[in-house]
Tab-separated table of C-alpha atoms in Angstrom:
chain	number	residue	atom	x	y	z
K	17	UNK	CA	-41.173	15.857	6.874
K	18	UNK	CA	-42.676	15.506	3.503
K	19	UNK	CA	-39.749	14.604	0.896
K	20	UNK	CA	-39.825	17.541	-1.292
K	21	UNK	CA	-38.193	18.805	1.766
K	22	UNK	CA	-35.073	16.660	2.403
K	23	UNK	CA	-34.783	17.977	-1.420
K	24	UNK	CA	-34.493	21.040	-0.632
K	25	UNK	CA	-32.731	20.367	3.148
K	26	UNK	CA	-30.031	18.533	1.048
K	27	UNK	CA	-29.543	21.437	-1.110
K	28	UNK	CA	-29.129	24.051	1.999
K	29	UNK	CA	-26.877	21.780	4.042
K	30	UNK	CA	-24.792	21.630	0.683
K	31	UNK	CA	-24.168	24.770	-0.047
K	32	UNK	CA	-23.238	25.544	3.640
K	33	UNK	CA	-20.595	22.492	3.522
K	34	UNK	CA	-19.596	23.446	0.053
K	35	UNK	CA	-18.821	27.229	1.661
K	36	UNK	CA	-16.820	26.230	4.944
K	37	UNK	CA	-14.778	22.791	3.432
K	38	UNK	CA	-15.062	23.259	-0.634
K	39	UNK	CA	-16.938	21.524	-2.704
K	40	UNK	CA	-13.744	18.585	-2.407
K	41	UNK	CA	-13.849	18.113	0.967
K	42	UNK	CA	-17.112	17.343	1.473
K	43	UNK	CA	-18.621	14.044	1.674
K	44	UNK	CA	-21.955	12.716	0.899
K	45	UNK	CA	-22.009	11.623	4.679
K	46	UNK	CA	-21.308	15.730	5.688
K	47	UNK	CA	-23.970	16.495	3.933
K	48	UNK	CA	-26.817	14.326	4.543
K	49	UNK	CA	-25.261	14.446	8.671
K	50	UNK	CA	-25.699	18.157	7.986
K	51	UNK	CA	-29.575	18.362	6.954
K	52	UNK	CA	-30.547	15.218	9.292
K	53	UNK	CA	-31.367	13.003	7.027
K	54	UNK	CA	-30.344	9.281	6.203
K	55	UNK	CA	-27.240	8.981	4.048
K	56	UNK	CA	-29.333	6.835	1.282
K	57	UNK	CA	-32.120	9.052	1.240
K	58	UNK	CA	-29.514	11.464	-0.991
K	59	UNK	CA	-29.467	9.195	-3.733
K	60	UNK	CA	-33.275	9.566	-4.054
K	61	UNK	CA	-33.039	13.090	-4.990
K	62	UNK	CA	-29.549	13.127	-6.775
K	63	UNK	CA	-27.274	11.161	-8.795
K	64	UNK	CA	-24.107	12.040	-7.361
K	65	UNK	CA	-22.697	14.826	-5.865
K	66	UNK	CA	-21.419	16.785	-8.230
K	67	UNK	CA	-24.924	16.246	-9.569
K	68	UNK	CA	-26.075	18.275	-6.685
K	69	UNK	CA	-23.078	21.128	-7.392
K	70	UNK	CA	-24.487	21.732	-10.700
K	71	UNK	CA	-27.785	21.815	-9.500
K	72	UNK	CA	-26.707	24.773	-7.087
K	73	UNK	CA	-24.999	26.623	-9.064
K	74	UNK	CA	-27.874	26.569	-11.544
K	75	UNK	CA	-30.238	27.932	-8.420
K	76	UNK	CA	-27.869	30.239	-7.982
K	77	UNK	CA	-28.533	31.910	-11.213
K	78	UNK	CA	-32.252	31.220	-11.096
K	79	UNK	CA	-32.350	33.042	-7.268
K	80	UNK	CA	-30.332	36.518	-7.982
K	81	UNK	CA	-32.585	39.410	-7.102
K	82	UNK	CA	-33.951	41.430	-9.769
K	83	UNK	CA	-32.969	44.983	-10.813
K	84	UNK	CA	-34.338	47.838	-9.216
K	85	UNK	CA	-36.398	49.145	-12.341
K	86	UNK	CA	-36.579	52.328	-11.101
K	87	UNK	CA	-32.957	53.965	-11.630
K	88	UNK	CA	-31.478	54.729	-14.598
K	89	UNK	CA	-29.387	51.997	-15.796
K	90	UNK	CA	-25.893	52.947	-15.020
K	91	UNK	CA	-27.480	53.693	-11.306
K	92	UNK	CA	-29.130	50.040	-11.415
K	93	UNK	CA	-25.826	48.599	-12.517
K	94	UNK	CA	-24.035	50.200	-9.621
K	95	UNK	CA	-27.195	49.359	-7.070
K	96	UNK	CA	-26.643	46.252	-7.566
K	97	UNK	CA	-23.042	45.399	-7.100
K	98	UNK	CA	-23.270	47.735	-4.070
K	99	UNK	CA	-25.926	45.097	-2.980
K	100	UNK	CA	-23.992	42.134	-3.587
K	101	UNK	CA	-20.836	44.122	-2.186
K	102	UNK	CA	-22.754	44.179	1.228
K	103	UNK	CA	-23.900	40.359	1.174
K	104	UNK	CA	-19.695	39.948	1.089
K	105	UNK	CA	-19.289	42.327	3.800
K	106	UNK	CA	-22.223	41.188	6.024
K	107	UNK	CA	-21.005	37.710	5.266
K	108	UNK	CA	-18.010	38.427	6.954
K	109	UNK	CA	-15.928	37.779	3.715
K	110	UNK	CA	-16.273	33.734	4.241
K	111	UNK	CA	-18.931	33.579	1.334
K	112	UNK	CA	-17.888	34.718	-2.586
K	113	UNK	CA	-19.297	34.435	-5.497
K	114	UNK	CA	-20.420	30.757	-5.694
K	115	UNK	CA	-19.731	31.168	-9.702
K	116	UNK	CA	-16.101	32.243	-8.470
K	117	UNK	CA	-15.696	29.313	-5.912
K	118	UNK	CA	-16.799	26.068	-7.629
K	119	UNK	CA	-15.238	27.573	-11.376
K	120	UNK	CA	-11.782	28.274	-9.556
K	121	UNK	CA	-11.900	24.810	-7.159
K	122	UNK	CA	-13.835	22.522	-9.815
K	123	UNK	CA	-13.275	24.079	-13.868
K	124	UNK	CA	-10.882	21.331	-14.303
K	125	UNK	CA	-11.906	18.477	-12.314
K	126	UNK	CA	-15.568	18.561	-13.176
K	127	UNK	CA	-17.426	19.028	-16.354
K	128	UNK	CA	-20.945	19.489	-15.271
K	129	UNK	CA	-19.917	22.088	-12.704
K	130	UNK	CA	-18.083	24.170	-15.112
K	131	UNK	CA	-21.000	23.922	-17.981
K	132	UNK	CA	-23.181	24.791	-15.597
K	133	UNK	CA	-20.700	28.037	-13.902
K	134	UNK	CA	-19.924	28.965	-17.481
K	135	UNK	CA	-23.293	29.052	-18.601
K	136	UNK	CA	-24.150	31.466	-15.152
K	137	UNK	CA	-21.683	33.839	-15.785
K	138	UNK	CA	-22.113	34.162	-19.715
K	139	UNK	CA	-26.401	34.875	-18.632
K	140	UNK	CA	-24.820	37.679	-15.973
K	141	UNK	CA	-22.655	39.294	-18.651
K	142	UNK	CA	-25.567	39.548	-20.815
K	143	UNK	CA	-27.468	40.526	-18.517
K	144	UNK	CA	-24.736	43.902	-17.982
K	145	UNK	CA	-24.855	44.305	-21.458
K	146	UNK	CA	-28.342	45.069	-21.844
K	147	UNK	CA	-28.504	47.195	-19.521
K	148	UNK	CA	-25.091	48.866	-21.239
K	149	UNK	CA	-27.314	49.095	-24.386
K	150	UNK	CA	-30.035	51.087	-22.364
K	151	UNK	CA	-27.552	53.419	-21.462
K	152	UNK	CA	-25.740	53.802	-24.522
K	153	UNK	CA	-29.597	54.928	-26.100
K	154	UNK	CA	-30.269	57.447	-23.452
K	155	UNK	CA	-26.675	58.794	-24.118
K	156	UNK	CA	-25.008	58.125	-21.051
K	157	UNK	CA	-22.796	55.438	-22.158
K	158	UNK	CA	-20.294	56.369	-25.090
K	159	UNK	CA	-17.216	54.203	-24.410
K	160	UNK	CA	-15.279	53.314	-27.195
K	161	UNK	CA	-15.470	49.156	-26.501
K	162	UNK	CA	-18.790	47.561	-27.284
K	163	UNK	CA	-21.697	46.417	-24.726
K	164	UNK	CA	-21.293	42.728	-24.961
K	165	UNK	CA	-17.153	42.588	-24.115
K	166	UNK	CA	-17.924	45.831	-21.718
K	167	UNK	CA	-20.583	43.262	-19.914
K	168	UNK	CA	-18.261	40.645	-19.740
K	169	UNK	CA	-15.371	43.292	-18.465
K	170	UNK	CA	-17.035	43.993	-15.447
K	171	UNK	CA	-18.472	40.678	-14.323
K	172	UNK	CA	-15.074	39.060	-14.514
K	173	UNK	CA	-13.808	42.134	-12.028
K	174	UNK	CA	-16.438	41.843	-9.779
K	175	UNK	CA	-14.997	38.336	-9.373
K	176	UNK	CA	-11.450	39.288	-8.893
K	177	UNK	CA	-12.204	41.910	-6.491
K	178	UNK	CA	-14.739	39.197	-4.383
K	179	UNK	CA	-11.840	37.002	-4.589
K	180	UNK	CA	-9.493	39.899	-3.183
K	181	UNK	CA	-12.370	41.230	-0.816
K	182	UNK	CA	-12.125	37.792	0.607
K	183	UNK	CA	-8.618	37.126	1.004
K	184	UNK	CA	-7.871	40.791	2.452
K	185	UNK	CA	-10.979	40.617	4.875
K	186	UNK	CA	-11.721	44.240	3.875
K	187	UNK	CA	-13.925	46.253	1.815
K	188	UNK	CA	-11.504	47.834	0.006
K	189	UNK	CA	-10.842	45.804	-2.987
K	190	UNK	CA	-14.735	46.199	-3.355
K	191	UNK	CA	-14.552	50.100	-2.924
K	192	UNK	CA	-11.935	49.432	-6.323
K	193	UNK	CA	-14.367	47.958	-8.272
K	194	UNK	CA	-16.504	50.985	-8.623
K	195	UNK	CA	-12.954	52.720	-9.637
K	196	UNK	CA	-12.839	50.594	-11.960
K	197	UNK	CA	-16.233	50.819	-13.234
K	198	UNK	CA	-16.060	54.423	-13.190
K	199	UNK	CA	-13.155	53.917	-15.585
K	200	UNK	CA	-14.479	51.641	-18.239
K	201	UNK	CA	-18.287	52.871	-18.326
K	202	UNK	CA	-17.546	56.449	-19.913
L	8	UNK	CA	17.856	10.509	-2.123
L	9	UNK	CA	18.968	12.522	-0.030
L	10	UNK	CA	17.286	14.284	2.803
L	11	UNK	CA	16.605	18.084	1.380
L	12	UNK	CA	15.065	16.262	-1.590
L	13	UNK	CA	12.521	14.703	0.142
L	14	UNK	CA	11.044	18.533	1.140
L	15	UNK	CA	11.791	19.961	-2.763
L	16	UNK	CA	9.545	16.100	-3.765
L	17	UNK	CA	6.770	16.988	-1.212
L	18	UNK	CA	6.419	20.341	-2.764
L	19	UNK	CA	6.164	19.467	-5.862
L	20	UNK	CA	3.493	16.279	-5.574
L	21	UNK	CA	1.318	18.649	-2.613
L	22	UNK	CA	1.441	21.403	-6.221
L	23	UNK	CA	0.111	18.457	-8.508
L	24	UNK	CA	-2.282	17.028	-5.770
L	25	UNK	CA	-3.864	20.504	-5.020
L	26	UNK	CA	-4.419	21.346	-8.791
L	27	UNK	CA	-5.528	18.303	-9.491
L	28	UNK	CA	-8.220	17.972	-6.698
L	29	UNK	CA	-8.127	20.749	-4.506
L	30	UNK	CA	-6.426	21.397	-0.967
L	31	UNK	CA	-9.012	20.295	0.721
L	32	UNK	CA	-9.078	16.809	-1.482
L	33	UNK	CA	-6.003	15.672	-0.580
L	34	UNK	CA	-4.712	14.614	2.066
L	35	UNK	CA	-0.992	14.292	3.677
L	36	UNK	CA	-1.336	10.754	2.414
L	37	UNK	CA	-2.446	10.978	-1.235
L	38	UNK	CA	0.681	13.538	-1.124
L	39	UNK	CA	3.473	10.873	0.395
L	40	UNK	CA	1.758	8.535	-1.961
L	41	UNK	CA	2.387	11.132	-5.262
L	42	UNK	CA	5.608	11.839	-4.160
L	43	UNK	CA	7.336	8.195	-3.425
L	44	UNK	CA	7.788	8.570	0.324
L	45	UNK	CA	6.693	7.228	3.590
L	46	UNK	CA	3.949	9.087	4.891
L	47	UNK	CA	5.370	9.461	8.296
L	48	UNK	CA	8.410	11.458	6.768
L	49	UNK	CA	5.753	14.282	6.101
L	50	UNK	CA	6.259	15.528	9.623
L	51	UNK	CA	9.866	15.834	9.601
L	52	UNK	CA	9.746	19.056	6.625
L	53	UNK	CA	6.117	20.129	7.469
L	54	UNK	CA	3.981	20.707	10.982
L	55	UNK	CA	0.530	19.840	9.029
L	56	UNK	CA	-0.890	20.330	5.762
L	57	UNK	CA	-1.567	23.926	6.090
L	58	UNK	CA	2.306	24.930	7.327
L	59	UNK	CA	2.829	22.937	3.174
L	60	UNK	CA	-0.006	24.868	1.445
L	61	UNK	CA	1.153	28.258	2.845
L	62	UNK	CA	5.151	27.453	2.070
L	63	UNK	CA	4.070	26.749	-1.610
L	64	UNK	CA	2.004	30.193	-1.614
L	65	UNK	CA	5.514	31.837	-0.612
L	66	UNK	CA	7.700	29.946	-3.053
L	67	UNK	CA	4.837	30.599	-6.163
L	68	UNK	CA	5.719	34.718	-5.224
L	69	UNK	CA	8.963	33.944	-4.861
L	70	UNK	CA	8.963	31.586	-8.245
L	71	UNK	CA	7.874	34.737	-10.256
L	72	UNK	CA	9.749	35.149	-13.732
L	73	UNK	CA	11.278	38.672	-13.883
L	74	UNK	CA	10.374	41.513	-16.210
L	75	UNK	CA	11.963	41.795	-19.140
L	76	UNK	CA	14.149	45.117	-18.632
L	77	UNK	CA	14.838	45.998	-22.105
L	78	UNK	CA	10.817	47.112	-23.453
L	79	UNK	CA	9.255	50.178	-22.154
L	80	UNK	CA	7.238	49.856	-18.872
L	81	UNK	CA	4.049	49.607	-20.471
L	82	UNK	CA	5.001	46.622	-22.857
L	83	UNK	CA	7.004	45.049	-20.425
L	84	UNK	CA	3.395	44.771	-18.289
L	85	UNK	CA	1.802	43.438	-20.969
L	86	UNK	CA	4.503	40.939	-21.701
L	87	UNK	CA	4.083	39.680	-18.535
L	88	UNK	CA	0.408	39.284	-18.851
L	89	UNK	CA	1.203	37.438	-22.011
L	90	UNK	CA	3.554	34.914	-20.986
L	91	UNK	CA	1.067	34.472	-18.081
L	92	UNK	CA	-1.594	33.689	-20.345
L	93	UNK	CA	0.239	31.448	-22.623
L	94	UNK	CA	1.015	29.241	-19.079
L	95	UNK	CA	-2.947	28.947	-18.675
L	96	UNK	CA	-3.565	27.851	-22.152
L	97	UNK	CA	-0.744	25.435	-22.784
L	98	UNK	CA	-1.921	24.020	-19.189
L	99	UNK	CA	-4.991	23.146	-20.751
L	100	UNK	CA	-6.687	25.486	-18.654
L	101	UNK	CA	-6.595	23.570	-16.000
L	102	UNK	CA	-3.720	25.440	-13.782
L	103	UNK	CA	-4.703	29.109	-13.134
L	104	UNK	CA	-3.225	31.463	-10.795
L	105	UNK	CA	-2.637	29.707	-7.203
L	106	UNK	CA	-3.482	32.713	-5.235
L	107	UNK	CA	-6.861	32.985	-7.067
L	108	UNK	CA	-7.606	29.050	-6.743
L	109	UNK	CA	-6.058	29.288	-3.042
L	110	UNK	CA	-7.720	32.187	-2.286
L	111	UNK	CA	-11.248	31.016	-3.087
L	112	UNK	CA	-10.637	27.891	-1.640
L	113	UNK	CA	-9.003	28.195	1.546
L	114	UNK	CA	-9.308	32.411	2.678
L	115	UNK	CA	-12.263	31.640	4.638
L	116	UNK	CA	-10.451	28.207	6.248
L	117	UNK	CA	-6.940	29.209	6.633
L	118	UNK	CA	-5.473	32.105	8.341
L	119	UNK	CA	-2.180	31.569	7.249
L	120	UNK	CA	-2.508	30.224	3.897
L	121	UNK	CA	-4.693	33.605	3.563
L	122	UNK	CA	-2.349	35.516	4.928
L	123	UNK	CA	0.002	34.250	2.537
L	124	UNK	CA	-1.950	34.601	-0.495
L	125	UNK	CA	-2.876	38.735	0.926
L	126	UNK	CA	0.904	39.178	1.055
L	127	UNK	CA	1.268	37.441	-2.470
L	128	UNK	CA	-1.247	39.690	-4.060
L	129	UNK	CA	0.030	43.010	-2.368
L	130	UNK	CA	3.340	42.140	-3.311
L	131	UNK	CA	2.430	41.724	-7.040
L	132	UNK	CA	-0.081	44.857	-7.146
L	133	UNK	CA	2.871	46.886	-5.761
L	134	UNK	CA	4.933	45.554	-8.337
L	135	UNK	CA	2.513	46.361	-11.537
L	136	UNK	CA	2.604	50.240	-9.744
L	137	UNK	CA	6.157	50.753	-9.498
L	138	UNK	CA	6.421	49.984	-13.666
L	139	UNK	CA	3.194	52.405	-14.058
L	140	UNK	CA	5.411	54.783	-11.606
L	141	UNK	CA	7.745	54.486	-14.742
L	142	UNK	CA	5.355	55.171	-17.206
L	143	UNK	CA	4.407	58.165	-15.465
L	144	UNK	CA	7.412	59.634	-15.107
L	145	UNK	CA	8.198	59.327	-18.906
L	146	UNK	CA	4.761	60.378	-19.797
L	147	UNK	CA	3.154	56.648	-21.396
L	148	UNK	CA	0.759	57.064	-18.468
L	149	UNK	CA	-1.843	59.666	-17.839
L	150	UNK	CA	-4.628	58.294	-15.744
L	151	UNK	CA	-6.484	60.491	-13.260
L	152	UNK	CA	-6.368	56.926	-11.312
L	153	UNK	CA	-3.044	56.669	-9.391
L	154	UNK	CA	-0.527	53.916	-9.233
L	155	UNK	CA	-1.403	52.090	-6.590
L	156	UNK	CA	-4.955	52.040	-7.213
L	157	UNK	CA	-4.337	50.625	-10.734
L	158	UNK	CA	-1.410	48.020	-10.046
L	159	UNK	CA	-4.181	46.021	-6.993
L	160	UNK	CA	-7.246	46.663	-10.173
L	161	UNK	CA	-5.090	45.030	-12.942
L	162	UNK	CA	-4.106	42.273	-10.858
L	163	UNK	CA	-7.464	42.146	-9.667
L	164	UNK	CA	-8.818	42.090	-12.809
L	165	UNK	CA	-6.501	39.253	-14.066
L	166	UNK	CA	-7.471	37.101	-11.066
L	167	UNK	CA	-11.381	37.313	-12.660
L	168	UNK	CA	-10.054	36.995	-16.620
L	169	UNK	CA	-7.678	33.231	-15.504
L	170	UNK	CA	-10.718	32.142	-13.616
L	171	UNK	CA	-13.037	33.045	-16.628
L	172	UNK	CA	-10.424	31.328	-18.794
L	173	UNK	CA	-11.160	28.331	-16.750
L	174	UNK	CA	-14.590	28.426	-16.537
L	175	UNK	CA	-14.722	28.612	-20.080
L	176	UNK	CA	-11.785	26.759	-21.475
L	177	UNK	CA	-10.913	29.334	-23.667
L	178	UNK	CA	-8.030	32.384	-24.165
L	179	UNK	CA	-11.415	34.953	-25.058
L	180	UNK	CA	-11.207	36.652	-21.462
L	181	UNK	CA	-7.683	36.502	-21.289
L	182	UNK	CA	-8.072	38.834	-24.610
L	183	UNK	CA	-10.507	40.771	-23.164
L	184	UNK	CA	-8.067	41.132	-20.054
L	185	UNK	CA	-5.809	43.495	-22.551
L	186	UNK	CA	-8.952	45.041	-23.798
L	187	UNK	CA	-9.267	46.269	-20.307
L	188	UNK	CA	-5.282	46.761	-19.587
L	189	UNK	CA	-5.656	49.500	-22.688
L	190	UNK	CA	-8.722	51.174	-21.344
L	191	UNK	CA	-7.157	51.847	-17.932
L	192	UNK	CA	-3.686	52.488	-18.762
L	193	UNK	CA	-4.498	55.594	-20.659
């Protein structure tokens, strides 16, 4: 196994430990048990753990799928919470937002992590907002609040209705959302 | 000290413990050790860890502050949200709302501290409907959206806005939190 590998191995085996025990109670042992490799070969690729939680939630960012650029952007908006709506349903509600996760289990314990969540989330909400400001040229935007708070608006309910999506094992709270952003994108 | 205190001291130190470093960080002994007592009286107020984390769900619902009854439905909502707020931000941030933290953390680990936090959640959307209810009924409240629908999104969205908070050590989403309130409760 060449060692770019364990690299990424560690990283996999990580995030899977991370989902089913939190990020707390998880060991270097669980992980390094996990992806098969020796317990000193982590140190080779990563300083601590919580070195290796930023580093995730940093791929995480880096690895979200592009926007369909073929919709209109109110429709790409929508295509792609439906999309990440069906990763939580398919997922069988056990896996969140990671953003969500490590910022609710590790904002105050480690400050790394919550650069690092804080810095993911601020990207997404710009990343709404453009696509606000496309709208609001072709017309089909007009609310009254402006793109950048409207961007943040509806990332941090996407992460309250994950959260509730997860704890009530059921769509609904995810069928809400799109009430929701019904409501505010007028 | 007597007996009953030992319970109402193992509450309180599991409440510390979990904030501090998670459920899944701490275990019954780092809680016996917080709290002054022999770790072997755990298991004469509590079957396991769990059977603790899902009574402290229950008494955090039942803990809740009532509504002020003198303001008009509407204000006494946002009051609510306001005191709220102030409680993350003189915490430092660091203490957000335990169904969100124990919802993220444990839903996908624990069916009965899930079950707990579900009930917590329902009981508290219900609650935000039956003061829009009010509002209705002396006209404040005109939404096409109905009650229900809109008590489970604003404490959906407030879930998102205390993590956000968090995340980003500051009271900016918990102000754009009323941004929102005012563009739903129309």
């Amino acid at each position: 196994m060449a060692r770019a590998n364990v690299r990424e191995q560690l990283v996999e085996a990580a995030m899977t430990r991370f989902r089913d025990h939190g990020f707390n109670g998880s060991g270097v042992k669980d992980i390094t048990d996990l992806a098969g490799v020796p317990k000193g070969s982590f140190y080779n690729h990563f300083a601590s753990k919580e070195a290796l939680g930023a580093e995730i939630v940093r791929l995480y960012g880096a690895g979200q799928a592009p926007l369909a650029a073929d919709l209109a952007p109110l429709d790409r908006l929508r295509a792609d919470f439906r999309r990440k709506g069906e990763l939580v349903v398919s997922g069988g509600f056990a896996r969140g937002c990671l953003y969500g996760d490590f910022g609710n289990e590790l904002a105050a314990q480690s400050e790394p992590i919550r650069i690092e969540v804080r810095a993911g989330l601020a990207a997404w909400s710009d990343l709404v907002a453009s696509l606000l400001r496309e709208a609001r040229t072709d017309g089909s935007l007009v609310s009254p609040i402006d793109d950048e708070t409207l961007g943040r608006l509806v990332v941090t309910a996407w992460q309250g209705s994950v959260l509730r999506a997860k704890v009530a094992r059921s769509r609904a709270p995810l069928d809400d959302f799109f009430t929701l952003l019904d409501a505010l994108l007028t």
